[in-house]
mmCIF file of C-alpha atoms and ligand atoms in Angstrom:
data_model
loop_
_atom_site.group_PDB
_atom_site.id
_atom_site.type_symbol
_atom_site.label_atom_id
_atom_site.label_comp_id
_atom_site.label_asym_id
_atom_site.label_seq_id
_atom_site.Cartn_x
_atom_site.Cartn_y
_atom_site.Cartn_z
ATOM 1 C CA MET N 5 -27.406 0.215 -0.505
ATOM 2 C CA ASP N 6 -26.492 2.368 2.507
ATOM 3 C CA TYR N 7 -22.907 3.508 2.444
ATOM 4 C CA CYS N 8 -20.670 5.608 4.676
ATOM 5 C CA THR N 9 -17.091 6.355 5.579
ATOM 6 C CA VAL N 10 -16.120 5.128 9.037
ATOM 7 C CA GLU N 11 -14.370 8.444 9.714
ATOM 8 C CA PRO N 12 -14.625 11.708 7.800
ATOM 9 C CA TRP N 13 -12.820 11.701 4.478
ATOM 10 C CA ASP N 14 -11.171 14.734 2.977
ATOM 11 C CA PRO N 15 -13.360 15.982 0.094
ATOM 12 C CA THR N 16 -10.587 15.187 -2.401
ATOM 13 C CA ILE N 17 -11.373 11.524 -1.822
ATOM 14 C CA GLY N 18 -14.814 11.722 -0.178
ATOM 15 C CA GLN N 19 -16.345 13.411 -3.205
ATOM 16 C CA ARG N 20 -14.836 10.726 -5.438
ATOM 17 C CA PHE N 21 -16.539 8.055 -3.328
ATOM 18 C CA GLY N 22 -19.844 9.899 -3.637
ATOM 19 C CA GLU N 23 -19.391 10.250 -7.392
ATOM 20 C CA ALA N 24 -18.554 6.579 -7.803
ATOM 21 C CA MET N 25 -21.661 5.594 -5.816
ATOM 22 C CA SER N 26 -23.784 8.019 -7.854
ATOM 23 C CA ASN N 27 -22.404 6.454 -10.992
ATOM 24 C CA LEU N 28 -23.554 3.049 -9.743
ATOM 25 C CA ASP N 29 -27.029 4.541 -9.237
ATOM 26 C CA ASN N 30 -27.031 6.100 -12.665
ATOM 27 C CA GLN N 31 -25.821 3.022 -14.497
ATOM 28 C CA THR N 32 -27.838 0.349 -12.702
ATOM 29 C CA ASP N 33 -31.184 -0.281 -10.995
ATOM 30 C CA LEU N 34 -29.564 0.102 -7.573
ATOM 31 C CA TYR N 35 -30.433 2.927 -5.238
ATOM 32 C CA ASP N 36 -27.740 4.146 -2.879
ATOM 33 C CA THR N 37 -27.928 6.392 0.149
ATOM 34 C CA TYR N 38 -25.102 8.070 1.998
ATOM 35 C CA MET N 39 -25.840 7.337 5.668
ATOM 36 C CA ASN N 40 -23.310 8.584 8.176
ATOM 37 C CA PRO N 41 -22.347 7.550 10.739
ATOM 38 C CA CYS N 42 -21.800 3.918 9.832
ATOM 39 C CA GLY N 43 -23.983 1.603 11.914
ATOM 40 C CA THR N 44 -26.135 -1.464 11.804
ATOM 41 C CA GLN N 45 -27.884 -0.101 8.687
ATOM 42 C CA THR N 46 -24.601 0.088 6.777
ATOM 43 C CA ASP N 47 -24.194 -2.078 3.709
ATOM 44 C CA LEU N 48 -20.841 -0.706 2.607
ATOM 45 C CA GLY N 49 -18.494 1.051 5.028
ATOM 46 C CA ALA N 50 -15.418 2.666 3.546
ATOM 47 C CA HIS N 51 -12.022 2.775 5.212
ATOM 48 C CA ARG N 52 -8.729 4.469 4.489
ATOM 49 C CA ASN N 53 -6.003 1.856 4.501
ATOM 50 C CA GLY N 54 -3.830 1.978 7.593
ATOM 51 C CA VAL N 55 -6.285 4.243 9.418
ATOM 52 C CA THR N 56 -9.214 1.882 9.978
ATOM 53 C CA GLY N 57 -10.182 -1.368 8.321
ATOM 54 C CA GLU N 58 -9.988 -5.056 9.037
ATOM 55 C CA VAL N 59 -6.747 -5.646 7.184
ATOM 56 C CA GLU N 60 -3.807 -3.551 6.077
ATOM 57 C CA LEU N 61 -3.163 -3.696 2.361
ATOM 58 C CA PRO N 62 0.280 -4.012 0.771
ATOM 59 C CA ASP N 63 1.534 -0.752 -0.689
ATOM 60 C CA ASN N 64 0.860 -1.780 -4.300
ATOM 61 C CA VAL N 65 -2.730 -2.900 -3.658
ATOM 62 C CA LEU N 66 -4.910 0.151 -4.150
ATOM 63 C CA GLY N 67 -8.152 -1.139 -2.769
ATOM 64 C CA MET N 68 -10.012 -4.124 -1.444
ATOM 65 C CA TYR N 69 -13.563 -5.259 -0.827
ATOM 66 C CA ILE N 70 -14.236 -7.551 2.132
ATOM 67 C CA CYS N 71 -17.542 -9.064 3.148
ATOM 68 C CA THR N 72 -17.564 -8.704 6.936
ATOM 69 C CA LYS N 73 -21.017 -10.113 7.688
ATOM 70 C CA ARG N 74 -22.821 -12.745 5.665
ATOM 71 C CA MET N 75 -26.563 -13.168 5.558
ATOM 72 C CA PRO N 76 -27.484 -16.157 7.678
ATOM 73 C CA SER N 77 -27.912 -19.268 5.530
ATOM 74 C CA VAL N 78 -27.646 -17.327 2.277
ATOM 75 C CA ALA N 79 -24.550 -16.908 0.206
ATOM 76 C CA ARG N 80 -24.988 -13.162 0.156
ATOM 77 C CA CYS N 81 -23.226 -10.377 1.927
ATOM 78 C CA ASP N 82 -25.066 -8.253 4.486
ATOM 79 C CA GLN N 83 -22.286 -5.867 5.480
ATOM 80 C CA ALA N 84 -19.009 -5.158 3.774
ATOM 81 C CA SER N 85 -15.952 -2.975 3.923
ATOM 82 C CA LEU N 86 -14.224 -1.114 1.161
ATOM 83 C CA ILE N 87 -10.607 -0.303 1.949
ATOM 84 C CA PHE N 88 -8.996 2.453 -0.106
ATOM 85 C CA ASN N 89 -5.202 2.684 -0.125
ATOM 86 C CA ILE N 90 -5.073 6.421 -0.626
ATOM 87 C CA ARG N 91 -1.724 6.726 1.187
ATOM 88 C CA SER N 92 0.045 4.174 -1.007
ATOM 89 C CA SER N 93 3.493 5.408 -1.966
ATOM 90 C CA TRP N 94 3.236 3.195 -5.065
ATOM 91 C CA LEU N 95 0.127 5.159 -6.080
ATOM 92 C CA GLN N 96 1.842 8.446 -5.300
ATOM 93 C CA SER N 97 4.824 7.529 -7.461
ATOM 94 C CA ARG N 98 2.540 6.440 -10.309
ATOM 95 C CA THR N 99 0.542 9.670 -10.174
ATOM 96 C CA TRP N 100 3.407 12.075 -9.553
ATOM 97 C CA GLY N 101 2.896 15.289 -11.511
ATOM 98 C CA TRP N 102 -0.682 14.477 -12.456
ATOM 99 C CA ASN N 103 -3.064 17.399 -12.357
ATOM 100 C CA SER N 104 -6.029 17.482 -10.003
ATOM 101 C CA THR N 105 -8.445 16.211 -12.663
ATOM 102 C CA GLN N 106 -6.256 13.235 -13.488
ATOM 103 C CA LEU N 107 -5.829 12.454 -9.782
ATOM 104 C CA ALA N 108 -9.555 12.731 -9.159
ATOM 105 C CA ASN N 109 -10.301 10.415 -12.070
ATOM 106 C CA ALA N 110 -7.717 7.862 -10.947
ATOM 107 C CA ARG N 111 -9.366 7.789 -7.523
ATOM 108 C CA ARG N 112 -12.780 7.416 -9.152
ATOM 109 C CA ASN N 113 -11.371 4.532 -11.179
ATOM 110 C CA VAL N 114 -10.169 2.670 -8.069
ATOM 111 C CA LEU N 115 -13.426 3.302 -6.194
ATOM 112 C CA CYS N 116 -15.525 2.249 -9.211
ATOM 113 C CA HIS N 117 -13.555 -1.027 -9.211
ATOM 114 C CA GLU N 118 -14.012 -1.788 -5.504
ATOM 115 C CA ILE N 119 -17.688 -0.806 -5.522
ATOM 116 C CA GLY N 120 -18.073 -3.165 -8.478
ATOM 117 C CA HIS N 121 -16.789 -6.016 -6.301
ATOM 118 C CA ALA N 122 -19.273 -4.931 -3.632
ATOM 119 C CA VAL N 123 -22.136 -5.453 -6.072
ATOM 120 C CA GLY N 124 -20.840 -8.793 -7.226
ATOM 121 C CA VAL N 125 -18.877 -8.257 -10.415
ATOM 122 C CA TYR N 126 -15.407 -9.622 -10.957
ATOM 123 C CA HIS N 127 -12.442 -8.597 -12.986
ATOM 124 C CA ASP N 128 -12.733 -7.466 -16.574
ATOM 125 C CA THR N 129 -12.626 -10.405 -18.911
ATOM 126 C CA GLY N 130 -12.345 -8.419 -22.104
ATOM 127 C CA VAL N 131 -15.525 -6.416 -21.638
ATOM 128 C CA GLY N 132 -13.774 -3.187 -20.620
ATOM 129 C CA GLY N 133 -14.730 -0.756 -17.876
ATOM 130 C CA CYS N 134 -13.413 -0.128 -14.400
ATOM 131 C CA MET N 135 -13.242 -3.820 -13.399
ATOM 132 C CA ASN N 136 -10.000 -3.945 -15.325
ATOM 133 C CA SER N 137 -7.298 -3.828 -12.626
ATOM 134 C CA THR N 138 -5.116 -1.278 -14.441
ATOM 135 C CA LEU N 139 -5.112 2.191 -12.903
ATOM 136 C CA SER N 140 -6.779 4.584 -15.344
ATOM 137 C CA THR N 141 -7.821 8.224 -15.534
ATOM 138 C CA GLN N 142 -10.371 7.457 -18.264
ATOM 139 C CA VAL N 143 -12.279 4.369 -17.229
ATOM 140 C CA LEU N 144 -14.792 5.385 -14.573
ATOM 141 C CA TYR N 145 -17.731 3.250 -15.644
ATOM 142 C CA TYR N 146 -19.115 -0.295 -15.872
ATOM 143 C CA PRO N 147 -19.575 -1.813 -19.302
ATOM 144 C CA GLN N 148 -23.066 -2.970 -20.264
ATOM 145 C CA HIS N 149 -22.063 -6.586 -19.603
ATOM 146 C CA HIS N 150 -21.354 -5.793 -15.935
ATOM 147 C CA VAL N 151 -24.417 -3.557 -15.642
ATOM 148 C CA ASP N 152 -26.529 -6.520 -16.776
ATOM 149 C CA HIS N 153 -24.930 -8.759 -14.127
ATOM 150 C CA ILE N 154 -25.454 -6.167 -11.384
ATOM 151 C CA ASN N 155 -29.113 -5.655 -12.298
ATOM 152 C CA ALA N 156 -29.756 -9.390 -12.512
ATOM 153 C CA ALA N 157 -28.224 -10.080 -9.090
ATOM 154 C CA HIS N 158 -30.085 -7.416 -7.090
HETATM 155 ZN ZN1 ZN B 21 -10.440 -6.260 -8.098
#
């Protein structure tokens, strides 16, 4: 999967995106490559909410995955966008006073979740991991159940 950010991201979030993609590599059979700039090769292009992106998210929605180009005649996605609501005042109020490690992990948690949607897994149904929609500084990984789904689908 080729991924990119559609404009340069500050390392405080850009490195989290890279880590979350590396985690996907490490946990699954997928192989991901950071390929900037975004272009026709892009599978997953990441946006900051309110800066670029196809839609603008409500303040309390931290991220979204949108398939922007479907494969012809197949129910699969060819190109997609990940929108990260890094400027959310709701997020800022929730994370007020957190140290840099906690903040970094919370961002990893959100990105892990949206990348999970990009590879076809849905919300946590009691199996744990980052597909639970609750913001967390601890849960940065996919549970084995989701890893199995991701490997089976790709
Ligand atoms: Zn979700």
